[in-house]
Amino acid sequence: MAGKTVLKLSGVERHYGQGETTLSILKGADFELHSGEIVALVAPSGTGKSTLLHLAGLLEHPDAGEVFVGGHACNGLPDDDRTAIRRSEIGFVYQFHHLLPEFTALENIMMPQLIAGLPEREAKERASQLLDYMRIGHRGEHRPAELSGGEQQRVAIARAVANAPRVLLADEPTGNLDPETASYVFDALEALVKQSGLAALIATHNHDLAARMDRRVTIDGGKVVGF
Ligand code: ADP
Ligand code: MG
């Protein structure tokens, strides 16, 4: 059932200098993500999950190796091209929602579409469709502060996929939620991925959620390995 490769890390290295010493986080990491699949990234704190997601999302450059998004080798590209690829191909979700507090849920989801140049009517239609997929269609007119934690995260997921990226990268998206709410949020995310052919890489500490994903990988010895 695996679709085509939408994200590929090949021989990726990332080292951080710490005074006299060097901290090697990734040492030749290889990974492929396919459309239609959800992969759990499960590893202890400090092993490099966020680092891996930032590299995959073109927010950082690897020290060696290559990151391919939708078939493009991205490392050597000018920053403008990397930004354009990131905006069109990649959606991000963080542990904390980072929604704009003065705008409604609907407006938060419309925003990236308006920035991308979509007419307001189309952006609004797509935003309310996404809220429906996330099963919070009735919450569109509420501001983030009026939503529960689980609802906020579902809005954040809808916003991340508003411009129909190929890849969704999520950094502990349910880390701030109770297990039952985390499960609801994951249900919605799963439905979205399966109906849209999106691919998702989700860093999580929640083993119940990881067990429900298509595959599980961890970071061991600076490499990405399945388990
Ligand atoms: P995780 O998300 O798995 O908790 P991170 O990717 O955030 O891990 O960090 C991996 C390691 O790299 C940690 O030891 C962290 O302190 C270190 N690190 C992350 N970013 C930097 C940076 N910009 N400079 C120096 N060290 C960093
Ligand atoms: Mg992290």
Short mmCIF file of C-alpha atoms and ligand atoms in Angstrom, two decimals:
data_model
loop_
_atom_site.label_atom_id
_atom_site.label_comp_id
_atom_site.label_asym_id
_atom_site.label_seq_id
_atom_site.Cartn_x
_atom_site.Cartn_y
_atom_site.Cartn_z
CA MET A 1 0.00 0.00 0.00
CA ALA A 2 3.02 2.29 0.27
CA GLY A 3 2.79 5.14 -2.22
CA LYS A 4 5.66 6.98 -3.81
CA THR A 5 8.54 8.41 -1.84
CA VAL A 6 7.76 12.01 -0.85
CA LEU A 7 10.58 12.56 1.62
CA LYS A 8 14.01 10.98 1.67
CA LEU A 9 17.00 11.50 3.93
CA SER A 10 20.22 10.03 2.60
CA GLY A 11 23.40 9.83 4.68
CA VAL A 12 22.31 12.80 6.75
CA GLU A 13 24.74 14.07 9.39
CA ARG A 14 24.20 16.75 12.00
CA HIS A 15 26.80 17.76 14.54
CA TYR A 16 26.62 20.51 17.11
CA GLY A 17 29.76 22.15 18.45
CA GLN A 18 29.76 22.46 22.23
CA GLY A 19 32.88 24.34 23.26
CA GLU A 20 35.82 22.01 22.69
CA THR A 21 33.68 18.98 21.92
CA THR A 22 31.30 18.05 19.13
CA LEU A 23 27.92 16.50 19.75
CA SER A 24 27.08 14.13 16.88
CA ILE A 25 23.32 13.77 16.70
CA LEU A 26 22.85 12.22 13.26
CA LYS A 27 25.62 10.10 11.74
CA GLY A 28 24.57 8.96 8.30
CA ALA A 29 20.82 8.75 8.82
CA ASP A 30 18.73 7.25 6.01
CA PHE A 31 14.95 7.43 5.93
CA GLU A 32 12.11 7.33 3.40
CA LEU A 33 8.51 8.44 3.85
CA HIS A 34 5.82 7.39 1.37
CA SER A 35 2.53 9.04 0.48
CA GLY A 36 -0.42 7.66 2.44
CA GLU A 37 1.60 6.43 5.41
CA ILE A 38 1.96 7.63 8.98
CA VAL A 39 5.28 6.89 10.65
CA ALA A 40 6.00 7.26 14.36
CA LEU A 41 9.37 8.65 15.43
CA VAL A 42 9.85 7.38 18.96
CA ALA A 43 13.10 8.08 20.81
CA PRO A 44 14.15 9.43 24.20
CA SER A 45 14.49 13.17 24.75
CA GLY A 46 17.71 14.62 23.41
CA THR A 47 18.32 11.94 20.78
CA GLY A 48 17.54 14.22 17.84
CA LYS A 49 13.84 13.91 16.93
CA SER A 50 13.34 17.65 16.56
CA THR A 51 16.65 17.93 14.73
CA LEU A 52 15.53 15.28 12.25
CA LEU A 53 12.17 17.00 11.70
CA HIS A 54 13.84 20.39 11.19
CA LEU A 55 16.22 18.90 8.61
CA ALA A 56 13.35 17.11 6.87
CA GLY A 57 11.35 20.35 6.88
CA LEU A 58 14.23 22.34 5.33
CA LEU A 59 14.48 24.55 8.42
CA GLU A 60 18.11 23.48 8.87
CA HIS A 61 20.89 22.23 6.63
CA PRO A 62 22.58 18.87 7.23
CA ASP A 63 26.36 18.89 7.73
CA ALA A 64 26.53 16.06 5.20
CA GLY A 65 24.10 14.00 3.17
CA GLU A 66 21.00 15.05 1.29
CA VAL A 67 17.32 15.72 1.94
CA PHE A 68 14.92 15.08 -0.93
CA VAL A 69 11.42 16.53 -0.84
CA GLY A 70 9.10 15.44 -3.64
CA GLY A 71 12.17 14.26 -5.56
CA HIS A 72 14.08 17.57 -5.30
CA ALA A 73 17.57 17.41 -3.76
CA CYS A 74 17.24 20.39 -1.43
CA ASN A 75 20.56 20.94 0.30
CA GLY A 76 22.31 22.90 -2.42
CA LEU A 77 19.28 25.00 -3.38
CA PRO A 78 19.16 28.76 -2.71
CA ASP A 79 17.20 29.75 0.41
CA ASP A 80 14.33 31.18 -1.68
CA ASP A 81 13.83 27.83 -3.40
CA ARG A 82 14.00 25.95 -0.09
CA THR A 83 11.38 28.29 1.35
CA ALA A 84 9.13 27.85 -1.67
CA ILE A 85 9.40 24.05 -1.43
CA ARG A 86 8.78 24.16 2.32
CA ARG A 87 5.66 26.31 1.86
CA SER A 88 4.13 24.19 -0.84
CA GLU A 89 5.21 20.67 0.15
CA ILE A 90 5.51 20.61 3.94
CA GLY A 91 3.19 21.23 6.87
CA PHE A 92 4.39 21.52 10.47
CA VAL A 93 2.62 20.86 13.74
CA TYR A 94 4.25 21.53 17.10
CA GLN A 95 3.48 20.51 20.66
CA PHE A 96 1.96 23.93 21.27
CA HIS A 97 -0.48 25.09 18.63
CA HIS A 98 0.98 28.55 17.79
CA LEU A 99 -2.40 29.67 16.44
CA LEU A 100 -2.89 33.41 16.06
CA PRO A 101 -4.96 34.37 19.13
CA GLU A 102 -6.85 37.30 17.60
CA PHE A 103 -8.19 35.27 14.67
CA THR A 104 -10.90 32.60 14.59
CA ALA A 105 -10.17 28.94 13.88
CA LEU A 106 -11.44 29.41 10.33
CA GLU A 107 -9.28 32.49 9.76
CA ASN A 108 -6.20 30.73 11.14
CA ILE A 109 -6.66 27.99 8.53
CA MET A 110 -7.38 30.51 5.78
CA MET A 111 -4.21 32.50 6.50
CA PRO A 112 -1.58 30.31 4.78
CA GLN A 113 -3.88 29.97 1.77
CA LEU A 114 -4.34 33.73 1.48
CA ILE A 115 -0.56 34.17 1.75
CA ALA A 116 -0.21 31.64 -1.07
CA GLY A 117 -2.52 33.82 -3.19
CA LEU A 118 -5.83 31.93 -3.02
CA PRO A 119 -9.00 34.02 -3.28
CA GLU A 120 -10.76 34.50 0.05
CA ARG A 121 -13.85 32.53 -0.93
CA GLU A 122 -11.84 29.45 -1.91
CA ALA A 123 -9.66 29.69 1.18
CA LYS A 124 -12.75 29.84 3.36
CA GLU A 125 -14.35 26.89 1.64
CA ARG A 126 -11.21 24.77 2.03
CA ALA A 127 -10.80 25.87 5.67
CA SER A 128 -14.31 24.85 6.61
CA GLN A 129 -13.91 21.55 4.75
CA LEU A 130 -10.76 20.86 6.76
CA LEU A 131 -12.53 21.71 10.01
CA ASP A 132 -15.21 19.19 9.03
CA TYR A 133 -12.57 16.51 8.36
CA MET A 134 -11.11 17.26 11.77
CA ARG A 135 -14.63 16.91 13.18
CA ILE A 136 -14.79 20.44 14.55
CA GLY A 137 -16.81 22.09 11.81
CA HIS A 138 -18.99 23.76 14.43
CA ARG A 139 -16.01 25.54 16.06
CA GLY A 140 -14.89 27.64 13.10
CA GLU A 141 -15.99 31.00 14.45
CA HIS A 142 -14.22 30.57 17.80
CA ARG A 143 -10.85 32.00 18.71
CA PRO A 144 -8.12 29.67 20.00
CA ALA A 145 -8.65 30.72 23.65
CA GLU A 146 -12.26 29.52 23.39
CA LEU A 147 -11.22 26.05 22.21
CA SER A 148 -10.08 23.03 24.21
CA GLY A 149 -6.50 21.78 23.89
CA GLY A 150 -7.58 18.96 21.59
CA GLU A 151 -9.60 21.33 19.42
CA GLN A 152 -6.67 23.76 19.21
CA GLN A 153 -4.38 20.97 18.01
CA ARG A 154 -6.92 19.88 15.40
CA VAL A 155 -7.07 23.45 14.11
CA ALA A 156 -3.25 23.52 14.05
CA ILE A 157 -3.24 20.30 11.99
CA ALA A 158 -5.86 21.73 9.60
CA ARG A 159 -3.76 24.87 9.20
CA ALA A 160 -0.62 22.80 8.54
CA VAL A 161 -2.31 21.00 5.65
CA ALA A 162 -4.28 24.00 4.35
CA ASN A 163 -2.08 24.35 1.26
CA ALA A 164 -2.22 20.59 0.56
CA PRO A 165 1.41 19.71 1.31
CA ARG A 166 2.77 16.25 0.52
CA VAL A 167 4.41 15.87 3.91
CA LEU A 168 3.16 16.55 7.42
CA LEU A 169 5.85 16.79 10.09
CA ALA A 170 4.61 16.81 13.67
CA ASP A 171 6.80 17.29 16.73
CA GLU A 172 5.03 15.70 19.71
CA PRO A 173 1.65 17.08 18.56
CA THR A 174 -0.28 15.40 21.37
CA GLY A 175 2.43 15.80 24.01
CA ASN A 176 0.37 18.38 25.82
CA LEU A 177 -2.92 16.42 25.80
CA ASP A 178 -4.45 13.75 28.03
CA PRO A 179 -4.46 10.23 26.51
CA GLU A 180 -8.13 10.23 25.51
CA THR A 181 -7.90 13.63 23.80
CA ALA A 182 -4.61 12.58 22.16
CA SER A 183 -6.41 9.57 20.75
CA TYR A 184 -9.23 11.74 19.29
CA VAL A 185 -6.73 14.11 17.72
CA PHE A 186 -4.87 11.17 16.22
CA ASP A 187 -8.15 9.73 14.83
CA ALA A 188 -8.73 12.99 12.97
CA LEU A 189 -5.15 13.16 11.71
CA GLU A 190 -5.29 9.56 10.53
CA ALA A 191 -8.55 10.14 8.65
CA LEU A 192 -7.03 13.18 6.96
CA VAL A 193 -3.85 11.35 5.89
CA LYS A 194 -5.77 8.35 4.58
CA GLN A 195 -8.22 10.37 2.55
CA SER A 196 -5.70 12.84 1.11
CA GLY A 197 -2.67 10.65 0.36
CA LEU A 198 -0.55 12.89 2.56
CA ALA A 199 2.47 11.39 4.35
CA ALA A 200 3.12 12.04 8.03
CA LEU A 201 6.15 11.69 10.28
CA ILE A 202 5.14 12.13 13.89
CA ALA A 203 7.53 12.39 16.83
CA THR A 204 5.75 11.08 19.90
CA HIS A 205 6.31 9.64 23.35
CA ASN A 206 2.87 8.05 23.30
CA HIS A 207 3.36 4.32 22.72
CA ASP A 208 -0.36 3.67 22.25
CA LEU A 209 -0.46 6.14 19.38
CA ALA A 210 2.82 4.85 17.94
CA ALA A 211 1.31 1.35 17.91
CA ARG A 212 -1.54 2.62 15.72
CA MET A 213 0.76 4.10 13.07
CA ASP A 214 1.86 2.25 9.93
CA ARG A 215 5.54 1.99 11.00
CA ARG A 216 7.73 2.94 13.92
CA VAL A 217 11.28 4.24 13.73
CA THR A 218 13.75 5.40 16.33
CA ILE A 219 17.17 7.11 16.35
CA ASP A 220 19.94 4.78 17.42
CA GLY A 221 23.63 5.54 17.13
CA GLY A 222 22.80 8.56 14.97
CA LYS A 223 20.87 6.45 12.47
CA VAL A 224 17.16 5.98 11.82
CA VAL A 225 16.12 2.38 12.43
CA GLY A 226 12.79 0.60 12.45
CA PHE A 227 11.59 -1.30 15.49
P1 ADP B 1 14.77 15.60 20.82
O1 ADP B 1 13.80 16.35 20.00
O2 ADP B 1 14.82 14.13 20.50
O3 ADP B 1 14.54 15.80 22.29
P2 ADP B 1 16.71 17.47 19.76
O4 ADP B 1 16.76 17.22 18.31
O5 ADP B 1 15.95 18.65 20.23
O6 ADP B 1 16.23 16.13 20.51
O7 ADP B 1 18.20 17.63 20.30
C1 ADP B 1 19.18 16.61 20.16
C2 ADP B 1 20.46 17.04 20.86
O8 ADP B 1 21.06 18.09 20.15
C3 ADP B 1 20.24 17.54 22.28
O9 ADP B 1 21.30 17.07 23.06
C4 ADP B 1 20.28 19.03 22.12
O10 ADP B 1 20.76 19.63 23.30
C5 ADP B 1 21.25 19.21 20.98
N1 ADP B 1 20.95 20.42 20.19
C6 ADP B 1 19.80 20.65 19.49
N2 ADP B 1 19.86 21.83 18.84
C7 ADP B 1 21.08 22.36 19.14
C8 ADP B 1 21.75 23.57 18.76
N3 ADP B 1 21.19 24.46 17.95
N4 ADP B 1 23.00 23.76 19.27
C9 ADP B 1 23.59 22.86 20.08
N5 ADP B 1 23.01 21.70 20.45
C10 ADP B 1 21.78 21.45 20.00
MG MG B 2 12.20 17.55 20.49
#
